[in-house]
Tab-separated table of C-alpha atoms in Angstrom:
chain	number	residue	atom	x	y	z
A	1	MET	CA	190.775	165.955	235.626
A	2	GLY	CA	189.564	169.155	236.350
A	3	LEU	CA	191.116	172.439	238.402
A	4	GLY	CA	189.741	174.302	240.664
A	5	ILE	CA	185.988	173.214	241.622
A	6	PHE	CA	185.357	175.854	244.199
A	7	SER	CA	187.438	178.123	246.192
A	8	ILE	CA	185.494	180.433	249.033
A	9	SER	CA	186.920	181.872	251.928
A	10	GLY	CA	186.782	184.807	254.357
A	11	THR	CA	183.077	186.611	253.974
A	12	PRO	CA	179.860	184.543	254.638
A	13	PHE	CA	179.010	181.895	252.268
A	14	ILE	CA	175.191	181.668	251.431
A	15	PRO	CA	174.813	179.532	248.179
A	16	ALA	CA	170.882	179.392	246.920
A	17	LEU	CA	171.432	175.811	245.784
A	18	PRO	CA	173.603	173.251	247.004
A	19	VAL	CA	177.157	172.981	245.856
A	20	TYR	CA	177.602	170.303	243.477
A	21	VAL	CA	180.534	168.195	242.710
A	22	PRO	CA	179.374	165.997	239.467
A	23	PRO	CA	180.563	162.259	239.184
A	24	GLY	CA	184.200	161.673	238.047
A	25	ASP	CA	187.694	162.477	239.153
A	26	HIS	CA	188.128	166.475	240.184
A	27	GLY	CA	191.594	167.836	241.399
A	28	MET	CA	191.414	171.087	242.789
A	29	SER	CA	194.233	173.993	242.368
A	30	THR	CA	193.770	175.685	245.655
A	31	TRP	CA	192.401	174.953	249.202
A	32	ALA	CA	188.655	175.192	249.761
A	33	ASP	CA	187.934	177.250	253.009
A	34	LEU	CA	183.827	177.606	253.449
A	35	SER	CA	182.954	179.358	256.369
A	36	GLY	CA	179.750	181.344	257.794
A	37	GLY	CA	177.285	179.444	255.938
A	38	ASN	CA	173.974	178.825	256.745
A	39	ALA	CA	171.420	176.073	255.889
A	40	TRP	CA	172.934	174.914	252.671
A	41	ALA	CA	174.484	171.468	251.210
A	42	LEU	CA	177.516	170.091	249.715
A	43	GLN	CA	176.343	167.301	247.338
A	44	LEU	CA	179.486	165.354	246.667
A	45	ASP	CA	178.621	162.666	244.062
A	46	GLY	CA	182.161	162.828	242.668
A	47	ILE	CA	185.798	161.944	243.960
A	48	ILE	CA	187.849	165.073	245.129
A	49	TYR	CA	191.604	164.892	245.280
A	50	LEU	CA	192.307	167.410	248.125
A	51	ILE	CA	191.099	169.083	251.192
A	52	ILE	CA	187.901	170.730	252.484
A	53	TYR	CA	187.686	172.627	255.722
A	54	LEU	CA	184.314	172.959	256.794
A	55	GLY	CA	182.850	174.999	259.664
A	56	PHE	CA	179.418	175.963	258.847
A	57	ASP	CA	175.772	174.513	259.541
A	58	TYR	CA	175.427	171.968	256.385
A	59	GLU	CA	174.661	168.629	254.874
A	60	MET	CA	177.620	166.985	252.947
A	61	CYS	CA	176.480	163.737	251.301
A	62	SER	CA	176.542	161.653	248.316
A	63	THR	CA	173.256	160.894	246.513
A	64	THR	CA	174.606	157.835	244.910
A	65	SER	CA	176.910	156.979	247.716
A	66	LYS	CA	179.770	157.178	245.263
A	67	GLY	CA	181.265	160.402	246.230
A	68	ALA	CA	184.461	160.643	248.100
A	69	VAL	CA	187.699	162.608	249.178
A	70	GLN	CA	190.939	160.841	248.031
A	71	ALA	CA	193.699	162.667	249.943
A	72	TYR	CA	196.740	160.674	248.410
A	73	GLY	CA	198.247	160.722	251.957
A	74	TYR	CA	201.514	158.649	250.698
A	75	LYS	CA	202.371	161.853	248.836
A	76	TYR	CA	200.510	164.905	250.693
A	77	GLY	CA	200.279	166.143	253.978
A	78	ALA	CA	196.810	167.346	255.379
A	79	ARG	CA	193.919	166.133	257.027
A	80	ILE	CA	190.590	164.958	254.907
A	81	LEU	CA	187.968	166.902	256.816
A	82	GLN	CA	187.351	169.220	259.890
A	83	LEU	CA	184.360	170.600	261.259
A	84	ASN	CA	184.588	173.422	263.867
A	85	SER	CA	182.289	175.178	265.831
A	86	VAL	CA	179.453	173.640	263.433
A	87	LYS	CA	175.794	173.482	264.793
A	88	ASP	CA	173.060	171.577	263.156
A	89	PHE	CA	174.732	168.902	261.030
A	90	SER	CA	175.044	165.799	258.461
A	91	THR	CA	177.737	164.029	256.790
A	92	HIS	CA	176.840	160.548	255.115
A	93	ASN	CA	176.963	158.286	252.250
A	94	ILE	CA	180.526	159.350	251.301
A	95	ASP	CA	184.276	157.957	251.169
A	96	LEU	CA	187.295	159.583	253.087
A	97	VAL	CA	190.046	157.976	251.683
A	98	ASN	CA	194.241	157.490	252.416
A	99	THR	CA	194.690	160.809	254.833
A	100	PRO	CA	198.556	161.466	256.044
A	101	ALA	CA	197.021	163.025	259.050
A	102	LEU	CA	193.476	162.227	260.751
A	103	HIS	CA	190.401	161.386	258.745
A	104	ILE	CA	187.318	163.695	260.326
A	105	VAL	CA	187.941	165.958	263.128
A	106	LEU	CA	184.607	167.242	264.950
A	107	ASP	CA	185.588	170.438	266.971
A	108	LYS	CA	183.568	172.190	269.356
A	109	CYS	CA	180.331	171.098	267.214
A	110	SER	CA	176.848	170.106	268.145
A	111	ASN	CA	173.637	168.492	267.086
A	112	GLY	CA	175.169	166.603	264.306
A	113	GLU	CA	175.401	163.062	262.364
A	114	LEU	CA	177.887	161.519	260.535
A	115	TYR	CA	176.622	157.855	259.139
A	116	ASN	CA	176.893	155.584	256.222
A	117	THR	CA	180.366	156.778	255.763
A	118	THR	CA	183.570	154.461	254.611
A	119	ILE	CA	187.242	155.712	256.062
A	120	ARG	CA	190.185	153.902	254.556
A	121	GLY	CA	193.630	154.615	256.301
A	122	GLY	CA	197.174	153.091	256.058
A	123	ASN	CA	198.539	150.860	258.817
A	124	GLU	CA	200.338	153.273	261.034
A	125	GLY	CA	199.393	155.092	264.138
A	126	GLY	CA	198.146	158.840	263.965
A	127	LEU	CA	196.009	158.164	261.208
A	128	ASP	CA	192.868	158.615	263.474
A	129	GLY	CA	189.430	157.478	261.844
A	130	ILE	CA	187.257	159.985	263.809
A	131	ASP	CA	188.030	162.811	266.279
A	132	ILE	CA	185.197	164.261	268.596
A	133	TRP	CA	185.377	166.970	271.257
A	134	CYS	CA	181.673	167.597	270.684
A	135	SER	CA	178.265	167.406	272.227
A	136	ASN	CA	175.029	165.625	270.840
A	137	ILE	CA	176.471	164.183	268.111
A	138	HIS	CA	175.184	160.777	266.781
A	139	VAL	CA	177.630	158.708	264.744
A	140	HIS	CA	176.006	155.289	263.190
A	141	ASP	CA	176.870	152.943	259.934
A	142	VAL	CA	180.369	154.035	259.767
A	143	GLU	CA	183.241	151.679	258.533
A	144	VAL	CA	186.729	152.408	259.595
A	145	SER	CA	189.947	150.452	258.143
A	146	ASN	CA	193.393	151.830	260.151
A	147	SER	CA	195.646	150.494	262.685
A	148	ASN	CA	195.385	153.111	265.241
A	149	GLU	CA	192.052	154.846	266.944
A	150	CYS	CA	189.314	154.406	264.721
A	151	MET	CA	187.568	156.663	267.030
A	152	VAL	CA	188.630	159.120	269.998
A	153	SER	CA	185.971	160.909	271.809
A	154	SER	CA	187.821	163.706	273.850
A	155	GLY	CA	186.958	165.447	277.010
A	156	GLY	CA	185.072	168.567	277.844
A	157	CYS	CA	182.000	168.389	275.621
A	158	ALA	CA	180.734	164.883	274.843
A	159	MET	CA	177.637	165.141	276.180
A	160	GLY	CA	174.643	162.999	275.016
A	161	SER	CA	176.917	161.157	271.957
A	162	ARG	CA	175.975	158.077	270.553
A	163	ASP	CA	177.932	155.859	268.626
A	164	ARG	CA	176.178	152.499	267.115
A	165	ASN	CA	176.711	150.186	264.269
A	166	ARG	CA	180.741	150.859	263.698
A	167	TYR	CA	182.639	148.440	261.531
A	168	PHE	CA	186.547	148.865	261.895
A	169	SER	CA	187.645	146.108	259.787
A	170	LEU	CA	191.449	146.158	260.976
A	171	PRO	CA	192.549	146.071	264.505
A	172	SER	CA	192.309	149.248	266.107
A	173	SER	CA	190.870	150.888	268.936
A	174	VAL	CA	187.952	152.995	270.279
A	175	PRO	CA	189.099	155.396	273.013
A	176	PRO	CA	187.024	157.810	274.643
A	177	PHE	CA	189.846	160.003	276.022
A	178	SER	CA	189.575	162.742	278.561
A	179	SER	CA	192.582	165.544	278.812
A	180	ALA	CA	193.764	166.369	281.751
A	181	ASN	CA	192.917	170.155	281.809
A	182	ASN	CA	189.173	169.267	280.785
A	183	PRO	CA	188.450	165.771	281.798
A	184	ASP	CA	184.823	165.750	281.976
A	185	MET	CA	182.635	163.246	279.582
A	186	SER	CA	179.291	162.181	280.312
A	187	SER	CA	176.155	160.461	278.725
A	188	ILE	CA	177.977	158.410	275.896
A	189	ILE	CA	176.571	155.410	274.299
A	190	TYR	CA	178.549	153.095	272.258
A	191	CYS	CA	176.577	150.285	270.867
A	192	ASN	CA	177.063	147.897	268.059
A	193	ILE	CA	180.853	148.138	267.751
A	194	TYR	CA	182.731	145.715	265.636
A	195	THR	CA	186.488	145.745	265.782
A	196	ALA	CA	189.524	144.006	265.250
A	197	THR	CA	185.844	162.454	284.885
A	198	SER	CA	184.144	159.955	282.430
A	199	ASN	CA	180.542	158.680	283.727
A	200	GLN	CA	177.471	157.588	282.356
A	201	ILE	CA	179.345	155.833	279.507
A	202	TYR	CA	177.301	152.739	278.045
A	203	PHE	CA	179.521	150.336	276.091
A	204	SER	CA	177.358	147.600	274.668
A	205	ASN	CA	177.778	144.591	271.690
A	206	PHE	CA	181.703	144.790	271.398
A	207	ILE	CA	183.276	142.205	268.713
A	208	GLY	CA	186.752	142.134	268.116
A	209	HIS	CA	188.984	139.540	266.263
A	210	SER	CA	192.765	140.019	267.604
A	211	ASN	CA	192.439	143.214	268.642
A	212	ALA	CA	195.686	144.479	270.388
A	213	GLU	CA	193.580	145.981	273.405
A	214	THR	CA	190.060	144.948	274.517
A	215	LEU	CA	188.929	146.311	277.106
A	216	ASP	CA	191.554	148.642	278.481
A	217	LEU	CA	190.773	151.176	280.799
A	218	ASN	CA	193.947	152.693	282.432
A	219	ALA	CA	194.005	155.724	284.026
A	220	PHE	CA	197.520	156.022	284.157
A	221	TRP	CA	198.384	156.669	280.340
A	222	PRO	CA	201.644	155.480	281.004
A	223	SER	CA	202.844	157.139	277.517
A	224	GLU	CA	202.192	160.836	278.898
A	225	LYS	CA	204.079	162.617	281.444
A	226	VAL	CA	202.252	163.661	284.712
A	227	GLN	CA	200.021	166.558	284.562
A	228	ALA	CA	198.763	168.610	287.482
A	229	GLY	CA	195.854	166.969	289.758
A	230	SER	CA	194.700	163.845	291.071
A	231	GLY	CA	193.774	162.485	287.845
A	232	VAL	CA	190.777	161.516	285.739
A	233	ARG	CA	187.830	160.142	287.886
A	234	TYR	CA	186.086	157.443	285.957
A	235	PHE	CA	182.673	156.024	287.160
A	236	ASN	CA	179.282	154.808	286.398
A	237	LEU	CA	180.453	152.934	283.090
A	238	THR	CA	178.727	149.817	281.806
A	239	PHE	CA	180.501	147.348	279.762
A	240	ASN	CA	178.005	144.477	278.308
A	241	LYS	CA	178.226	141.977	275.527
A	242	TRP	CA	181.976	141.909	274.557
A	243	LYS	CA	182.813	138.807	272.555
A	244	GLY	CA	185.627	137.930	270.055
A	245	VAL	CA	189.586	136.501	270.550
A	246	CYS	CA	192.639	138.639	271.396
A	247	PRO	CA	196.199	137.564	270.143
A	248	ASN	CA	197.218	136.603	273.110
A	249	GLY	CA	195.939	136.670	276.455
A	250	THR	CA	198.500	136.276	279.153
A	251	LYS	CA	200.743	138.788	277.266
A	252	ARG	CA	197.987	141.583	276.987
A	253	ALA	CA	194.749	141.003	279.063
A	254	PRO	CA	191.782	141.338	277.305
A	255	MET	CA	190.150	143.067	280.469
A	256	ASN	CA	192.378	145.425	281.930
A	257	VAL	CA	190.819	148.325	284.534
A	258	ILE	CA	193.588	149.808	286.199
A	259	CYS	CA	192.685	153.036	288.369
A	260	PRO	CA	194.822	155.327	291.208
A	261	ALA	CA	194.576	154.555	294.810
A	262	ASN	CA	193.624	158.429	295.384
A	263	VAL	CA	191.075	158.611	292.423
A	264	PRO	CA	189.276	154.739	292.184
A	265	CYS	CA	186.996	153.688	289.736
A	266	THR	CA	183.711	153.342	291.167
A	267	GLY	CA	180.382	151.950	289.716
A	268	ILE	CA	182.052	150.082	286.914
A	269	THR	CA	179.775	146.988	285.515
A	270	ILE	CA	181.173	144.197	283.454
A	271	SER	CA	178.549	141.550	282.201
A	272	ASP	CA	178.577	139.306	279.612
A	273	PHE	CA	182.245	139.369	278.830
A	274	ALA	CA	183.441	136.604	276.430
A	275	VAL	CA	186.656	136.857	275.018
A	276	TRP	CA	188.932	134.169	274.392
A	277	THR	CA	192.778	134.113	273.230
A	278	ARG	CA	193.827	133.151	269.683
A	279	SER	CA	197.191	132.400	271.409
A	280	GLY	CA	197.851	130.014	274.513
A	281	ARG	CA	194.946	128.136	277.136
A	282	SER	CA	194.373	131.330	279.212
A	283	VAL	CA	193.576	134.713	279.420
A	284	LEU	CA	194.098	137.182	282.114
A	285	TRP	CA	191.618	139.663	283.968
A	286	LYS	CA	193.437	142.661	285.635
A	287	CYS	CA	191.953	145.091	288.214
A	288	LYS	CA	193.522	147.761	290.363
A	289	ASN	CA	191.515	150.160	292.586
A	290	ALA	CA	188.616	149.008	290.507
A	291	PHE	CA	184.981	148.676	292.156
A	292	GLY	CA	181.742	147.538	290.761
A	293	SER	CA	180.418	144.265	289.482
A	294	GLY	CA	181.502	141.344	286.971
A	295	GLY	CA	184.821	140.694	286.053
A	296	CYS	CA	187.938	141.048	288.268
A	297	LEU	CA	186.057	143.984	289.803
A	298	ASP	CA	185.865	144.333	293.647
A	299	SER	CA	182.342	144.458	294.887
A	300	GLY	CA	183.040	145.537	298.550
A	301	ALA	CA	183.832	148.753	300.431
A	302	VAL	CA	186.633	151.454	298.406
A	303	GLU	CA	189.535	150.707	299.241
A	304	THR	CA	193.205	149.857	297.736
A	305	ASN	CA	193.390	146.889	296.282
A	306	SER	CA	194.607	144.744	293.209
A	307	ALA	CA	193.035	141.676	291.426
A	308	ILE	CA	194.520	139.431	288.910
A	309	SER	CA	192.246	136.601	287.545
A	310	THR	CA	193.428	133.528	285.395
A	311	ILE	CA	190.461	132.360	283.213
A	312	ASN	CA	191.614	128.615	281.673
A	313	ALA	CA	188.376	127.512	279.763
A	314	ALA	CA	187.139	129.292	276.948
A	315	PRO	CA	183.983	131.451	277.844
A	316	PHE	CA	180.645	130.238	275.943
A	317	GLY	CA	179.859	132.848	272.897
A	318	TYR	CA	183.516	133.902	272.205
A	319	ASN	CA	183.368	132.463	268.651
A	320	ILE	CA	181.450	135.282	267.080
A	321	PRO	CA	180.879	135.574	263.162
A	322	LYS	CA	183.443	137.736	261.258
A	323	MET	CA	182.132	140.257	258.567
A	324	PRO	CA	182.607	139.238	255.195
A	325	SER	CA	185.232	141.920	254.132
A	326	ASP	CA	187.538	142.108	256.860
A	327	LEU	CA	190.677	143.741	255.349
A	328	THR	CA	194.648	143.226	255.326
A	329	ASP	CA	196.906	145.953	256.536
A	330	LEU	CA	196.573	148.382	254.124
A	331	PRO	CA	199.579	150.421	252.443
A	332	LEU	CA	201.272	153.491	253.744
A	333	MET	CA	203.541	154.224	250.350
A	334	GLU	CA	200.772	153.734	247.438
A	335	SER	CA	197.429	154.671	246.847
A	336	ILE	CA	194.544	153.004	248.825
A	337	PRO	CA	191.740	152.507	246.646
A	338	THR	CA	188.101	154.317	247.127
A	339	PRO	CA	185.825	151.570	248.310
A	340	PRO	CA	182.048	151.695	247.758
A	341	VAL	CA	179.946	152.524	250.738
A	342	ARG	CA	178.985	149.045	252.512
A	343	MET	CA	175.215	148.487	253.154
A	344	THR	CA	175.687	146.737	256.558
A	345	PHE	CA	178.290	147.882	259.404
A	346	PHE	CA	177.740	144.895	262.032
A	347	PRO	CA	176.599	141.447	262.005
A	348	ALA	CA	173.485	140.022	263.031
A	349	ALA	CA	174.819	137.719	265.301
A	350	LEU	CA	173.934	139.919	268.213
């Protein structure tokens, strides 16, 4: 295992050729802080066992789809990959494994693409797969295995983002999150998602098998203290073709749209929602101050209201096929193996 592949920081970095990490296992004796580069590439065909922090225009890829960053998260303490204020970039065909913090953070970036990437994290909250607060980001053909927040799109700059063909091989969540102080998110598409002021967001083709939460839009954020202002306004959201099962449809409703009376949710559309329960014989749909069409939404005039619907018959089309390689929980106190990058990220059923 070699040491110190590269260590560059401070002054602008403009290599004449791609930075190349050859096949094999490579330890690093120090941090690698690469900043200020323009029109360059990091070709990662080997496996790195520490952290790279990137903040520049770049391409990061593996020509063999076998390159990886193995963070040994059960021993060490840093996130794997952070891109800060990066423009015109792509990251693809790599593995990010076993972070002790967050796997990928895209912070104030624009015009980027993340694809053909496999992320494996332990079975614990706080090990987010992908955190994004950026503009014009296209994420597709990605597998995330963790137990909490596969992907988080945060408010303020998520204009024009697309997320397609996402495979979450352990029960987790895909929350578009908007902060109290910077609550604007718009023009977002989530499409072909397989998982175990927000507006113009389209959630299409979701498959879930035993997720703790399914469609859970809750403006109250009960785990957070009350912030200044009236609250986040959710409007013009579309949820289409959601299928699968939840653990218990009466203990945790698979459809949950809860909004404050002074900032109701409007223009919400729910269609082709076929989610049944693994335990029990009925599911609940819960809506409060939520207006639009479909599900338990109120199609009438916007005024204070609350509705709970009990569904006693399994909906047509809920029993959707599984992916061939769903995982059991991954360990916290031992190494997680580096997997091959898969070739398919969403079943062909939809």
